[in-house]
Coordinates of C-alpha atoms in Angstrom, one line a residue:
Chain A
M26 CA 20.2 -60.0 4.1
T27 CA 19.2 -63.6 3.4
M28 CA 16.7 -65.8 5.2
S29 CA 19.5 -67.0 7.4
G30 CA 20.5 -63.4 8.3
A31 CA 23.7 -63.6 6.4
T32 CA 24.9 -60.3 4.8
V33 CA 28.1 -61.9 3.4
E34 CA 27.9 -65.3 1.6
I35 CA 31.0 -67.0 0.3
E36 CA 30.4 -70.2 -1.6
G37 CA 33.2 -72.6 -2.6
V38 CA 35.5 -69.7 -3.4
T39 CA 39.0 -70.4 -4.8
K40 CA 41.3 -67.7 -5.8
R41 CA 44.4 -68.5 -7.9
Y42 CA 47.2 -66.2 -9.1
G43 CA 48.6 -68.3 -11.9
Q44 CA 50.0 -71.4 -10.1
V45 CA 49.7 -69.9 -6.7
V46 CA 46.5 -70.7 -4.7
A47 CA 45.8 -67.8 -2.5
L48 CA 42.4 -69.1 -1.2
S49 CA 41.1 -72.6 -1.6
D50 CA 37.5 -73.7 -1.6
V51 CA 36.3 -71.4 1.2
S52 CA 32.6 -71.3 2.1
L53 CA 31.2 -69.3 4.9
E54 CA 28.4 -66.9 5.8
M55 CA 28.6 -63.8 8.0
G56 CA 25.9 -61.7 9.6
P57 CA 25.6 -58.7 11.8
G58 CA 28.3 -58.4 14.5
V59 CA 32.0 -58.3 14.5
V60 CA 33.8 -61.2 12.9
G61 CA 37.6 -61.4 13.3
L62 CA 39.5 -62.7 10.4
L63 CA 42.5 -64.3 11.9
G64 CA 45.6 -65.8 10.3
P65 CA 49.3 -65.4 10.0
N66 CA 50.8 -63.1 7.3
G67 CA 50.2 -64.6 3.9
A68 CA 47.3 -66.8 5.1
G69 CA 44.8 -65.3 2.6
K70 CA 43.0 -62.7 4.8
T71 CA 43.5 -59.8 2.5
T72 CA 42.5 -61.9 -0.5
L73 CA 39.3 -62.9 1.2
L74 CA 38.5 -59.3 2.2
K75 CA 39.2 -58.1 -1.4
L76 CA 37.0 -60.8 -2.8
I77 CA 34.2 -59.7 -0.5
A78 CA 34.9 -56.0 -1.4
G79 CA 34.8 -56.9 -5.2
L80 CA 38.3 -55.9 -5.7
L81 CA 39.1 -59.4 -6.8
A82 CA 37.1 -61.8 -8.8
P83 CA 37.0 -65.4 -7.6
T84 CA 38.6 -68.1 -9.8
L85 CA 35.9 -70.5 -8.7
G86 CA 32.8 -70.1 -6.6
Q87 CA 30.8 -66.9 -5.8
V88 CA 30.7 -64.1 -3.3
R89 CA 27.5 -62.3 -2.5
V90 CA 27.3 -59.2 -0.3
L91 CA 23.8 -57.9 0.7
G92 CA 22.4 -60.3 -1.8
G93 CA 24.4 -59.1 -4.8
S94 CA 27.9 -58.9 -6.3
P95 CA 29.6 -55.5 -5.9
R96 CA 31.8 -56.2 -8.9
R97 CA 28.7 -56.5 -11.1
D98 CA 26.5 -54.0 -9.3
P99 CA 28.7 -51.0 -8.0
K100 CA 25.6 -49.4 -6.5
L101 CA 26.1 -51.8 -3.6
Y102 CA 29.2 -49.9 -2.6
G103 CA 26.9 -47.3 -1.2
R104 CA 26.2 -49.9 1.5
I105 CA 29.7 -51.3 1.9
G106 CA 32.7 -49.7 3.6
Y107 CA 36.2 -51.0 2.9
C108 CA 39.4 -50.0 4.6
P109 CA 42.4 -51.4 2.6
E110 CA 45.6 -52.7 4.2
S111 CA 47.7 -50.7 1.9
E112 CA 48.9 -47.4 3.4
R113 CA 48.9 -45.6 0.0
L114 CA 46.7 -42.6 -0.1
Y115 CA 46.3 -39.3 -2.0
D116 CA 49.2 -37.6 -0.2
F117 CA 48.6 -34.2 -1.8
L118 CA 45.1 -33.9 -0.3
T119 CA 44.4 -32.8 3.3
G120 CA 42.5 -35.2 5.5
F121 CA 39.4 -33.2 5.1
E122 CA 39.7 -32.9 1.3
F123 CA 40.1 -36.7 1.1
L124 CA 37.0 -37.4 3.1
E125 CA 35.0 -34.8 1.4
L126 CA 36.0 -36.3 -2.0
C127 CA 35.0 -39.8 -0.8
A128 CA 31.7 -38.3 0.5
R129 CA 30.9 -36.7 -2.8
L130 CA 31.8 -39.9 -4.7
R131 CA 29.3 -41.7 -2.5
R132 CA 26.7 -39.0 -3.3
L133 CA 26.1 -38.0 0.3
P134 CA 23.8 -35.1 0.7
H135 CA 26.1 -33.0 2.9
P136 CA 29.6 -34.0 2.0
E137 CA 31.4 -31.4 4.2
E138 CA 29.4 -32.3 7.3
A139 CA 30.0 -36.0 6.7
A140 CA 33.7 -35.4 6.3
E141 CA 33.8 -33.4 9.6
R142 CA 31.8 -36.1 11.4
A143 CA 34.1 -38.8 10.2
L144 CA 37.2 -36.8 11.2
E145 CA 35.8 -36.4 14.6
R146 CA 34.9 -40.0 14.9
V147 CA 38.6 -41.0 14.4
D148 CA 39.9 -38.1 16.4
L149 CA 41.6 -36.3 13.5
T150 CA 39.7 -33.0 13.7
K151 CA 42.9 -31.1 14.7
Q152 CA 44.7 -32.5 11.7
R153 CA 41.9 -31.9 9.2
D154 CA 43.9 -29.3 7.1
K155 CA 47.2 -31.1 7.2
R156 CA 48.3 -32.9 4.0
I157 CA 47.9 -36.7 4.3
G158 CA 51.5 -36.9 3.1
A159 CA 52.6 -35.4 6.4
Y160 CA 50.4 -37.8 8.5
S161 CA 52.0 -40.4 10.8
R162 CA 51.3 -44.1 10.2
G163 CA 48.6 -44.2 12.8
M164 CA 46.9 -41.1 11.4
R165 CA 46.9 -42.6 7.9
Q166 CA 45.3 -45.7 9.4
R167 CA 42.6 -43.7 11.1
I168 CA 41.8 -41.6 7.9
K169 CA 41.4 -44.9 6.0
V170 CA 39.0 -46.2 8.6
A171 CA 37.2 -42.9 8.5
Q172 CA 36.6 -43.1 4.8
S173 CA 35.2 -46.6 5.2
L174 CA 32.6 -45.4 7.7
L175 CA 31.6 -42.0 6.0
H176 CA 28.4 -43.3 4.4
D177 CA 27.2 -45.4 7.4
P178 CA 27.6 -48.7 5.6
E179 CA 25.8 -51.9 6.5
V180 CA 28.8 -54.0 5.8
V181 CA 32.3 -52.8 6.9
L182 CA 35.4 -54.6 5.8
L183 CA 38.6 -53.6 7.7
D184 CA 41.9 -55.0 6.6
E185 CA 44.5 -54.8 9.5
P186 CA 43.0 -51.5 10.8
L187 CA 45.3 -51.5 13.9
K188 CA 48.5 -51.8 12.0
G189 CA 50.9 -48.9 12.9
A190 CA 48.5 -47.4 15.4
D191 CA 49.9 -46.5 18.9
P192 CA 48.2 -47.9 22.0
A193 CA 45.8 -44.9 22.4
Q194 CA 44.9 -45.0 18.8
R195 CA 44.3 -48.8 19.0
R196 CA 42.0 -48.3 21.9
T197 CA 40.0 -45.7 19.9
L198 CA 39.8 -47.9 16.8
I199 CA 38.9 -51.0 18.8
E200 CA 36.0 -49.0 20.4
I201 CA 34.8 -47.9 17.0
V202 CA 34.8 -51.5 15.7
R203 CA 32.9 -52.7 18.8
A204 CA 30.4 -49.9 18.5
L205 CA 29.8 -50.8 14.8
G206 CA 29.1 -54.4 15.8
E207 CA 26.7 -53.2 18.6
E208 CA 24.9 -51.1 16.0
G209 CA 24.0 -54.3 14.1
K210 CA 26.5 -53.8 11.2
T211 CA 28.4 -56.7 9.7
V212 CA 32.0 -55.9 10.5
V213 CA 34.8 -58.1 9.2
V214 CA 38.1 -57.2 10.6
S215 CA 41.4 -58.9 9.9
S216 CA 44.4 -59.2 12.0
H217 CA 47.3 -61.5 12.6
I218 CA 47.4 -60.6 16.3
L219 CA 45.3 -62.8 18.4
H220 CA 44.7 -60.6 21.4
E221 CA 43.7 -57.7 19.2
V222 CA 40.9 -59.7 17.5
E223 CA 39.9 -61.0 21.0
R224 CA 39.1 -57.4 22.0
M225 CA 37.0 -56.6 19.0
A226 CA 35.3 -59.8 17.8
S227 CA 33.2 -62.5 19.4
Q228 CA 33.2 -64.6 16.3
I229 CA 36.3 -65.6 14.5
V230 CA 37.3 -67.1 11.2
L231 CA 40.7 -68.8 11.1
I232 CA 42.6 -68.9 7.8
H233 CA 45.8 -70.6 7.2
K234 CA 47.6 -71.1 3.9
G235 CA 44.5 -70.1 2.0
R236 CA 42.2 -72.6 3.7
L237 CA 39.4 -72.0 6.2
L238 CA 40.8 -73.7 9.3
A239 CA 38.1 -73.0 11.8
R240 CA 35.3 -70.6 12.5
G241 CA 33.0 -69.8 15.4
D242 CA 33.1 -68.6 18.9
F243 CA 36.3 -67.1 20.2
H244 CA 36.2 -69.0 23.5
A245 CA 36.3 -72.3 21.7
L246 CA 39.5 -71.3 20.0
R247 CA 40.9 -70.2 23.4
A248 CA 40.1 -73.6 24.9
A249 CA 41.7 -75.4 22.0
M250 CA 44.8 -73.3 22.6
E251 CA 44.9 -74.1 26.4
D252 CA 44.8 -77.8 25.6
R253 CA 47.7 -77.8 23.3
P254 CA 51.2 -78.8 24.5
H255 CA 53.6 -75.8 24.8
K256 CA 57.3 -75.8 24.3
V257 CA 59.3 -73.9 26.8
A258 CA 63.1 -73.1 26.7
L259 CA 64.8 -73.1 30.1
T260 CA 68.4 -72.1 30.8
A261 CA 69.6 -73.2 34.3
S262 CA 72.8 -73.5 36.3
D263 CA 72.4 -77.3 36.5
P264 CA 70.3 -78.4 33.5
K265 CA 70.7 -82.1 34.1
K266 CA 69.5 -81.9 37.6
L267 CA 66.5 -79.8 36.6
A268 CA 65.7 -82.1 33.6
A269 CA 65.5 -85.1 36.0
L270 CA 63.3 -83.3 38.4
L271 CA 60.9 -82.0 35.7
T272 CA 60.6 -85.4 34.1
E273 CA 59.7 -86.9 37.5
R274 CA 57.4 -84.2 39.0
A275 CA 56.2 -81.6 36.5
P276 CA 53.4 -81.8 33.9
V277 CA 55.7 -82.4 31.0
R278 CA 55.6 -84.8 28.0
G279 CA 59.4 -84.7 27.4
V280 CA 62.6 -82.8 28.1
D281 CA 65.4 -82.4 25.6
F282 CA 68.8 -80.7 25.7
D283 CA 69.2 -78.0 23.1
E284 CA 71.7 -79.2 20.5
T285 CA 73.2 -75.7 20.0
D286 CA 73.4 -74.8 23.7
G287 CA 74.0 -77.6 26.2
Q288 CA 72.9 -75.5 29.1
R289 CA 69.4 -75.0 27.6
L290 CA 66.5 -77.4 28.0
I291 CA 63.5 -77.6 25.7
V292 CA 60.6 -78.8 27.7
E293 CA 57.3 -79.9 26.2
V294 CA 54.7 -78.9 28.7
T295 CA 51.2 -80.4 28.8
E296 CA 49.6 -78.1 31.4
P297 CA 51.2 -74.7 31.0
E298 CA 49.4 -73.0 33.8
R299 CA 50.4 -75.7 36.4
F300 CA 53.9 -75.9 35.0
Y301 CA 54.6 -72.2 35.4
R302 CA 53.2 -72.3 38.9
E303 CA 55.3 -75.2 40.0
L304 CA 58.6 -74.5 38.2
P305 CA 60.0 -71.9 40.7
R306 CA 59.3 -74.3 43.6
L307 CA 61.0 -77.3 41.9
A308 CA 64.0 -75.1 41.0
V309 CA 64.5 -74.0 44.6
E310 CA 64.0 -77.5 45.8
A311 CA 66.7 -78.8 43.4
G312 CA 69.0 -75.9 44.2
V313 CA 69.1 -74.9 40.6
R314 CA 69.2 -71.3 39.4
L315 CA 66.9 -70.4 36.5
R316 CA 68.5 -68.0 34.0
E317 CA 65.9 -67.9 31.3
I318 CA 62.3 -69.1 30.8
R319 CA 60.9 -68.6 27.4
G320 CA 57.8 -69.9 25.7
L321 CA 58.7 -71.0 22.2
D322 CA 55.4 -71.3 20.5
E323 CA 53.0 -68.7 21.8
D324 CA 52.8 -66.8 18.6
L325 CA 49.9 -67.2 16.2
E326 CA 51.9 -69.3 13.7
S327 CA 52.3 -72.0 16.3
V328 CA 48.6 -71.9 17.3
F329 CA 47.8 -72.4 13.6
R330 CA 50.4 -75.2 13.3
Y331 CA 48.8 -76.9 16.2
L332 CA 45.3 -76.5 14.9
V333 CA 46.4 -77.8 11.4
E334 CA 48.1 -80.8 12.9
R335 CA 45.3 -81.6 15.3
Chain B
M14 CA 24.2 -42.6 -12.3
G15 CA 25.3 -40.0 -14.7
I16 CA 27.8 -40.5 -17.5
V17 CA 30.4 -38.5 -15.6
D18 CA 30.8 -37.6 -11.9
L19 CA 31.6 -33.9 -11.4
A20 CA 33.5 -34.4 -8.2
L21 CA 35.7 -37.0 -9.9
V22 CA 36.1 -34.7 -13.0
R23 CA 37.3 -31.9 -10.7
F24 CA 39.6 -34.3 -8.8
S25 CA 41.0 -35.6 -12.0
L26 CA 41.7 -32.1 -13.3
R27 CA 43.4 -31.3 -10.0
Q28 CA 45.6 -34.4 -10.3
A29 CA 46.4 -33.6 -14.0
L30 CA 47.5 -30.0 -13.3
G31 CA 48.6 -30.0 -9.7
R32 CA 50.4 -33.1 -8.9
H33 CA 53.4 -33.8 -11.0
R34 CA 57.0 -34.3 -10.4
L35 CA 59.1 -31.2 -11.1
G36 CA 60.8 -32.9 -14.1
R37 CA 57.4 -33.6 -15.8
W38 CA 56.2 -30.0 -15.2
A39 CA 59.5 -28.7 -16.6
F40 CA 59.0 -30.8 -19.7
L41 CA 55.3 -29.8 -20.0
G42 CA 56.3 -26.2 -19.7
F43 CA 58.9 -26.6 -22.4
L44 CA 56.3 -28.2 -24.7
V45 CA 53.8 -25.4 -24.0
V46 CA 56.3 -22.5 -24.7
L47 CA 58.3 -24.1 -27.6
P48 CA 56.1 -22.8 -30.5
A49 CA 56.2 -19.3 -29.0
L50 CA 60.0 -19.6 -28.6
V51 CA 60.3 -20.6 -32.2
A52 CA 58.3 -17.6 -33.3
L53 CA 60.4 -15.4 -31.1
V54 CA 63.6 -16.8 -32.6
V55 CA 62.3 -16.0 -36.1
L56 CA 61.2 -12.5 -35.0
E57 CA 64.7 -11.9 -33.6
A58 CA 66.4 -13.4 -36.7
G59 CA 64.6 -10.6 -38.6
R60 CA 67.0 -8.1 -37.0
F61 CA 69.9 -9.7 -38.9
D62 CA 68.0 -10.7 -42.1
P63 CA 66.2 -7.7 -43.8
E64 CA 64.3 -10.0 -46.2
L65 CA 62.9 -12.0 -43.3
A66 CA 62.0 -8.8 -41.5
R67 CA 60.2 -7.6 -44.5
E68 CA 58.3 -10.9 -44.8
W69 CA 57.5 -10.9 -41.0
A70 CA 55.9 -7.5 -41.4
D71 CA 53.3 -9.1 -43.7
R72 CA 50.3 -10.3 -41.7
E73 CA 49.6 -13.0 -44.3
F74 CA 53.2 -14.4 -43.9
R75 CA 52.8 -14.5 -40.1
Q76 CA 49.4 -16.3 -40.4
Q77 CA 51.0 -18.9 -42.6
F78 CA 53.9 -19.2 -40.2
L79 CA 51.5 -19.8 -37.3
R80 CA 49.7 -22.4 -39.4
G81 CA 53.0 -24.0 -40.2
L82 CA 53.9 -24.2 -36.5
F83 CA 50.5 -25.6 -35.7
E84 CA 50.4 -28.2 -38.5
G85 CA 54.1 -29.0 -38.4
I86 CA 55.0 -29.4 -34.7
Q87 CA 52.1 -28.6 -32.5
L88 CA 49.4 -30.9 -33.8
P89 CA 51.5 -34.0 -34.7
L90 CA 54.1 -33.8 -31.8
L91 CA 53.6 -31.3 -29.0
F92 CA 49.9 -31.7 -28.4
P93 CA 50.0 -35.5 -28.4
L94 CA 52.9 -35.3 -25.9
I95 CA 51.0 -32.9 -23.6
V96 CA 47.9 -35.1 -23.8
L97 CA 50.1 -38.2 -23.2
L98 CA 51.7 -36.7 -20.1
L99 CA 48.4 -35.8 -18.5
M100 CA 46.2 -38.6 -19.7
V101 CA 48.4 -41.7 -19.1
P102 CA 48.8 -41.0 -15.4
A103 CA 45.1 -40.4 -14.9
L104 CA 44.5 -44.0 -14.2
R105 CA 48.0 -45.6 -14.5
E106 CA 49.4 -43.6 -11.5
E107 CA 46.3 -44.7 -9.4
I108 CA 47.0 -48.3 -10.5
D109 CA 50.7 -48.2 -9.7
G110 CA 50.1 -46.1 -6.6
D111 CA 47.5 -48.4 -5.2
T112 CA 44.9 -45.6 -4.7
L113 CA 42.5 -46.8 -7.4
P114 CA 40.5 -49.0 -4.9
Y115 CA 39.3 -45.7 -3.3
L116 CA 37.6 -44.9 -6.6
W117 CA 36.6 -48.5 -7.4
I118 CA 34.6 -48.7 -4.1
A119 CA 32.6 -45.6 -5.0
P120 CA 29.0 -46.5 -6.0
L121 CA 29.6 -45.2 -9.5
S122 CA 29.4 -47.2 -12.8
R123 CA 32.8 -48.3 -14.1
G124 CA 32.1 -46.2 -17.2
A125 CA 31.4 -43.1 -15.1
I126 CA 34.8 -43.5 -13.3
V127 CA 36.7 -43.9 -16.5
L128 CA 34.9 -41.1 -18.4
S129 CA 35.3 -38.7 -15.4
K130 CA 39.0 -39.3 -15.3
F131 CA 39.1 -38.8 -19.1
V132 CA 37.2 -35.6 -19.0
G133 CA 39.2 -34.2 -16.1
A134 CA 42.6 -35.0 -17.6
L135 CA 41.5 -33.9 -21.1
G136 CA 40.4 -30.6 -19.6
G137 CA 43.9 -30.1 -18.2
A138 CA 45.5 -31.0 -21.5
V139 CA 43.2 -28.7 -23.5
L140 CA 44.1 -25.9 -21.2
L141 CA 47.8 -26.4 -21.8
V142 CA 47.3 -26.9 -25.6
G143 CA 45.3 -23.6 -25.6
M144 CA 48.0 -21.8 -23.7
S145 CA 50.6 -23.1 -26.2
T146 CA 48.6 -22.0 -29.2
A147 CA 47.7 -18.6 -27.6
L148 CA 51.4 -17.9 -26.7
A149 CA 52.5 -18.7 -30.3
A150 CA 49.7 -16.6 -31.7
A151 CA 50.6 -13.7 -29.3
V152 CA 54.1 -13.6 -30.8
A153 CA 53.2 -14.2 -34.4
V154 CA 49.7 -12.9 -35.2
P155 CA 47.4 -11.9 -32.3
D156 CA 44.2 -12.6 -34.2
A157 CA 41.3 -13.9 -32.1
A158 CA 39.5 -15.4 -35.0
V159 CA 42.5 -17.4 -36.2
L160 CA 43.4 -18.4 -32.7
G161 CA 39.8 -19.6 -32.1
K162 CA 39.8 -21.7 -35.2
L163 CA 43.1 -23.3 -34.3
L164 CA 41.9 -24.1 -30.8
L165 CA 38.7 -25.6 -32.1
A166 CA 40.8 -27.6 -34.6
A167 CA 43.0 -29.0 -31.8
L168 CA 40.0 -30.4 -29.8
P169 CA 39.0 -33.5 -31.8
G170 CA 42.6 -34.6 -32.2
A171 CA 43.3 -34.0 -28.5
A172 CA 40.2 -36.1 -27.6
A173 CA 41.3 -39.0 -29.9
Y174 CA 44.8 -38.9 -28.5
G175 CA 43.5 -38.7 -25.0
A176 CA 41.2 -41.7 -25.4
L177 CA 44.1 -43.7 -26.9
F178 CA 46.5 -42.8 -24.1
L179 CA 43.9 -43.4 -21.4
L180 CA 43.4 -46.9 -22.8
L181 CA 47.2 -47.4 -22.9
G182 CA 47.4 -46.3 -19.3
V183 CA 44.7 -48.8 -18.2
W184 CA 46.1 -51.6 -20.2
V185 CA 49.9 -51.6 -20.0
P186 CA 52.6 -50.8 -17.4
R187 CA 55.2 -48.3 -18.5
A188 CA 52.5 -46.7 -20.6
L189 CA 54.3 -43.4 -20.8
L190 CA 57.2 -45.0 -22.6
W191 CA 54.9 -46.8 -25.0
G192 CA 53.0 -43.6 -25.6
I193 CA 56.2 -41.6 -26.4
A194 CA 57.3 -44.4 -28.7
Y195 CA 53.9 -44.2 -30.4
V196 CA 53.9 -40.4 -30.8
I197 CA 57.4 -40.2 -32.2
G198 CA 57.6 -43.6 -34.0
W199 CA 54.1 -43.7 -35.5
E200 CA 52.6 -40.3 -35.6
E201 CA 55.8 -38.4 -36.3
L202 CA 57.9 -40.8 -38.4
F203 CA 55.9 -43.7 -39.8
S204 CA 52.9 -41.6 -40.8
R205 CA 55.1 -39.4 -43.0
V206 CA 56.5 -42.4 -45.0
S207 CA 53.6 -42.5 -47.5
E208 CA 50.1 -41.3 -48.0
A209 CA 48.7 -44.7 -47.1
A210 CA 50.7 -44.7 -43.8
S211 CA 49.5 -41.2 -43.1
Q212 CA 45.9 -42.3 -43.2
L213 CA 46.6 -44.6 -40.3
S214 CA 47.5 -41.7 -38.0
V215 CA 45.5 -39.4 -35.8
R216 CA 47.6 -36.5 -37.2
H217 CA 46.2 -37.0 -40.7
Y218 CA 42.6 -36.4 -39.6
A219 CA 43.4 -33.7 -37.0
V220 CA 45.2 -31.7 -39.8
A221 CA 42.2 -32.2 -42.1
V222 CA 39.9 -30.7 -39.4
E223 CA 42.3 -27.7 -39.0
R224 CA 42.5 -27.1 -42.8
A225 CA 38.7 -27.3 -43.1
L226 CA 38.2 -24.8 -40.4
L227 CA 40.7 -22.4 -41.9
R228 CA 39.2 -23.0 -45.4
E229 CA 42.4 -24.5 -46.7
P230 CA 42.4 -27.3 -49.3
S231 CA 42.4 -30.8 -47.7
D232 CA 42.1 -34.3 -49.2
V233 CA 39.9 -35.5 -46.3
P234 CA 36.4 -33.9 -46.0
L235 CA 35.6 -32.4 -42.6
G236 CA 32.8 -34.9 -41.9
T237 CA 35.1 -37.9 -42.5
A238 CA 37.9 -36.4 -40.4
L239 CA 35.6 -35.7 -37.5
G240 CA 33.9 -39.1 -37.9
V241 CA 37.2 -41.0 -37.8
L242 CA 38.4 -39.0 -34.7
L243 CA 35.1 -39.3 -32.9
G244 CA 34.9 -43.0 -33.8
L245 CA 38.5 -43.6 -32.5
T246 CA 37.7 -41.7 -29.3
V247 CA 34.5 -43.8 -28.7
V248 CA 36.2 -47.1 -29.4
A249 CA 39.2 -46.4 -27.3
L250 CA 37.0 -45.3 -24.4
V251 CA 34.7 -48.3 -24.7
L252 CA 37.8 -50.6 -24.5
A253 CA 39.2 -48.6 -21.6
V254 CA 35.9 -49.0 -19.7
W255 CA 35.8 -52.7 -20.5
R256 CA 39.4 -53.2 -19.4
F257 CA 38.8 -51.2 -16.2
A258 CA 35.8 -53.2 -15.3
Q259 CA 37.9 -56.4 -15.6
M260 CA 40.6 -55.1 -13.3
E261 CA 41.6 -56.8 -10.1
F262 CA 43.6 -55.4 -7.2
P263 CA 45.8 -58.0 -5.7
G264 CA 48.7 -56.6 -3.7
G265 CA 48.7 -56.6 0.1
E266 CA 50.1 -59.4 2.2
E267 CA 49.5 -62.0 -0.5
A268 CA 51.2 -60.2 -3.3

């Protein structure tokens, strides 16, 4: 750990694959606690995690973990846990055999016990002797997480650990991640789903198109999102009447008719909460029947678009 | 950190011997039993050819026959193919299958990972090579001393082939095809074109080791043959470790 308390230091890192820039001039430091790495698919999250894990070498800049470079000093892997996004595993091994192998490769003193503990932690004890090839997607996800925690690492890197997990498994995994953070470990967890990250991490790092967009407290991002204008699609029995009323009395910046469907309005809303509260009353007042109300930009992509354009 | 990691050696051996597609196992089985089948065919042919039957009854003839099999098809063709089929996948299948990161993130030196994979896969290959030689010897001349010398003779060649094929597997995609092309094109065909070409093959030095152990005349001294094979093994392994240490693992969402 450095004087500033950072366990992961990334300085001016760029990663190119030929002409494609996967990550561009990213600098950041991370310390103990859970950091959510957030970005849409293809943003550069996996590249960043692989750079930290030493699975990729930066084209420019440098990455230091626990004061060194795992690529140059593999001994550091004894203090780093990494859960890849890829679902590929040794399908011919049982869950126990896989974890025992990982424990032996990490030179743990009691590999069998470590494997049993890890299986228990991710609730896979009953499936210990089942071949990984026969595991469900959620079970594969959990066994990957288990191998990353076997050796009680100081830095844990989890790439989309909740992908493919059912709600109960998600709950278990989220609790594990939060507990790791509370134990004082540096946990970097990536996801493209906002509310998942919200449940695990207090600090977030936003990546978009290979660039570091924002970083810091989760609540600051939430506030930014509440401020942004939302687009809402409305289908109504009398769209013209509703459009006039909305323009006059609702917190909207503009109302347009959908070019492909004349019955559909596209409303740019400035205060979403107030708009959704007042909309039913205005519709009743105008004698208009609402058939569809749909937010058009509540996905992560639109949040990023908004933040990029801001 | 040791030169090899025993857990990884055992795992590599298990991968080499326990995890192949049926087609590959069938081909490996064919390579293993082929010399014994050839010996059986000759034995059976003796029923219809009294002269052959007379010769087969002579132990000296059978020993020469076994040597001919070993030098003619096992050492230059069957053994390299067996080693190829077990050694190339040792790292190549992990690269293509995206499982190599699990080994990469182990706190082992890059050299220990590569050497452990090499030792494990070579162990599997030597087992099959030994079975092949023992089966042929069982049919032709069940002589433990001759069998022991042949097995010993197979080792340096197998190690040299193994290191070359491991390097191939780390370096190029479709390494199995390149390896087959090398064994058949270079070791089996090109190296037989002339004496000079022969000196550029692993076969040339592996045969020299075998002849020296069986006290047969050879134009390459044992020390030279062993030195070349050992040197080749070391250079190929050093290059494989270097290449492995440079590897990167893109893939995932950005791939």
